[in-house]
């Protein structure tokens, strides 16, 4: 109901969840504070696939404590969040994208050994003490999506800014803006 101002005026709430925040009508979101104004609980959650940098959910995440899900490498003990071009793939000298691990596993950024990408980790804030908790995670942590599948999507996206943006936004959970598109 975020696209209709009447939906925002017609309810009071203790808790509000804004799903796909980047696609909501901005003027209607301004009415949310009024919906929880008389509540003692006053919980608001904003969830979204990020779109472009420095706007909407990306700006809110940047203003938060910016939590990342860190995994510990069993081989060397390095704690790390998974990143596409560090833990999953690399670009060869001839411009081809390949898996860092022939079996399609994520690898540790420090020692290069396989890391359990769906293993137990912990949410660690980059900026502890900020008043709002923010979380970011990608499909690199998904037990139902393989790194070889993501690599195929990545390869098919090359040369198409729209597909690259969808890959960054939906698969990596990161904002993206093509060069020169501002």
XYZ file of C-alpha atoms in Angstrom:
182
model
C 0.000 0.000 0.000
C 2.965 2.377 -0.113
C 1.858 3.877 -3.401
C -1.439 5.162 -2.004
C -1.425 8.025 0.526
C -4.787 6.839 1.866
C -3.197 3.565 2.980
C -0.764 5.572 5.094
C -3.462 7.708 6.691
C -5.836 4.866 7.502
C -3.883 2.962 10.138
C -1.968 3.369 13.353
C 0.773 0.933 14.248
C 3.355 -0.180 16.760
C 5.561 -1.715 14.078
C 5.971 -0.805 10.421
C 7.833 -2.820 7.777
C 8.622 -1.082 4.512
C 9.394 -3.760 1.924
C 11.277 -2.788 -1.247
C 11.836 0.688 0.130
C 13.617 1.893 -3.027
C 10.433 1.405 -5.044
C 8.029 3.187 -2.672
C 6.558 6.622 -3.297
C 8.812 8.960 -1.326
C 6.111 11.427 -0.241
C 4.039 8.581 1.221
C 6.985 7.284 3.256
C 7.124 10.651 5.009
C 3.765 9.764 6.590
C 5.140 6.667 8.347
C 6.414 8.503 11.418
C 2.848 9.701 12.057
C 1.565 6.116 11.994
C 3.728 5.084 14.969
C 3.734 8.443 16.795
C 1.371 7.307 19.579
C 2.945 3.897 20.067
C 5.179 2.994 22.989
C 6.938 0.390 20.816
C 7.710 2.436 17.653
C 9.580 -0.097 15.539
C 10.269 0.633 11.893
C 12.054 -1.731 9.508
C 13.094 -0.799 5.991
C 14.007 -3.644 3.639
C 15.019 -3.323 0.013
C 17.135 -4.444 -2.842
C 19.438 -1.441 -3.236
C 19.367 0.395 -6.530
C 21.750 3.345 -6.935
C 24.452 4.607 -4.565
C 23.751 7.371 -2.049
C 19.963 7.205 -2.452
C 17.143 5.630 -0.481
C 18.103 2.313 1.156
C 21.793 2.784 0.249
C 21.876 6.162 1.994
C 20.055 4.715 5.005
C 22.504 1.810 5.182
C 25.453 4.228 4.947
C 24.032 6.213 7.890
C 23.527 3.037 9.956
C 26.091 0.963 11.832
C 26.589 -0.935 8.508
C 26.680 -4.550 9.630
C 28.268 -7.263 7.503
C 27.973 -11.006 7.982
C 31.509 -12.193 8.690
C 32.656 -15.775 8.228
C 35.815 -17.188 9.789
C 38.201 -19.144 7.585
C 38.843 -22.520 9.209
C 42.341 -22.644 7.687
C 43.778 -19.296 8.823
C 41.169 -17.690 11.085
C 40.596 -14.602 8.895
C 37.161 -13.041 9.459
C 35.590 -11.674 6.290
C 32.419 -10.780 4.459
C 32.143 -12.399 1.052
C 32.890 -10.191 -1.938
C 32.360 -11.163 -5.551
C 35.779 -10.285 -7.006
C 37.733 -11.277 -3.898
C 36.178 -14.543 -2.715
C 34.409 -15.920 -5.799
C 35.805 -14.880 -9.196
C 38.740 -13.167 -10.837
C 39.442 -11.587 -14.185
C 42.256 -13.123 -16.195
C 44.842 -11.136 -18.142
C 42.885 -11.790 -21.342
C 39.678 -10.338 -19.803
C 37.870 -13.615 -19.041
C 36.028 -14.144 -15.765
C 36.858 -17.410 -13.999
C 36.135 -19.100 -10.678
C 38.785 -18.620 -8.000
C 38.188 -22.251 -6.986
C 37.765 -24.888 -9.708
C 35.017 -26.579 -7.629
C 33.045 -23.316 -7.435
C 33.607 -22.680 -3.742
C 34.290 -19.324 -2.126
C 37.897 -18.856 -1.051
C 39.485 -16.979 1.826
C 40.818 -13.546 0.940
C 43.887 -14.113 3.140
C 45.040 -17.689 2.472
C 43.093 -18.699 -0.657
C 41.712 -21.897 0.899
C 38.012 -22.778 0.474
C 35.685 -21.128 2.979
C 32.250 -22.409 3.983
C 30.073 -19.651 2.530
C 26.931 -20.934 4.251
C 28.714 -21.567 7.525
C 28.089 -19.974 10.868
C 29.135 -16.355 11.020
C 28.324 -13.198 12.928
C 26.926 -9.757 12.155
C 29.618 -7.176 12.867
C 28.987 -3.418 12.641
C 31.482 -1.324 10.720
C 30.427 1.735 12.739
C 29.468 0.568 16.250
C 27.496 3.051 18.278
C 25.395 4.509 15.482
C 21.764 4.544 16.514
C 20.397 2.426 13.675
C 21.359 -1.163 12.870
C 21.795 -1.776 9.130
C 22.362 -5.133 7.466
C 23.670 -6.054 3.995
C 23.977 -9.549 2.551
C 24.296 -11.105 -0.896
C 23.417 -14.334 -2.646
C 27.008 -15.428 -2.113
C 25.678 -16.671 1.244
C 22.685 -18.510 -0.230
C 22.554 -22.297 0.078
C 20.313 -22.420 -3.016
C 22.511 -20.365 -5.382
C 25.877 -21.636 -6.610
C 28.861 -19.497 -7.449
C 29.105 -21.088 -10.943
C 25.471 -20.042 -11.546
C 26.273 -16.484 -10.458
C 29.343 -16.481 -12.702
C 27.203 -17.442 -15.701
C 24.795 -14.569 -14.930
C 27.789 -12.235 -14.552
C 29.268 -13.297 -17.888
C 25.923 -12.824 -19.657
C 25.567 -9.349 -18.121
C 28.863 -8.046 -19.501
C 28.305 -5.234 -21.976
C 24.714 -4.621 -20.833
C 24.502 -1.926 -18.112
C 20.944 -2.927 -17.179
C 21.936 -6.564 -16.587
C 25.042 -5.510 -14.669
C 22.892 -3.287 -12.448
C 20.423 -6.124 -11.820
C 23.337 -8.426 -10.941
C 24.816 -5.925 -8.467
C 21.430 -5.028 -6.954
C 19.708 -8.424 -6.818
C 22.575 -10.915 -6.607
C 25.223 -8.964 -4.714
C 22.831 -6.797 -2.686
C 24.796 -3.702 -3.592
C 23.925 -0.388 -5.222
C 25.226 0.201 -8.723
C 25.336 3.050 -11.178
C 26.830 2.721 -14.631
C 29.692 5.093 -15.409
C 28.463 8.338 -16.897
C 24.788 7.717 -16.072
C 24.328 10.333 -13.348
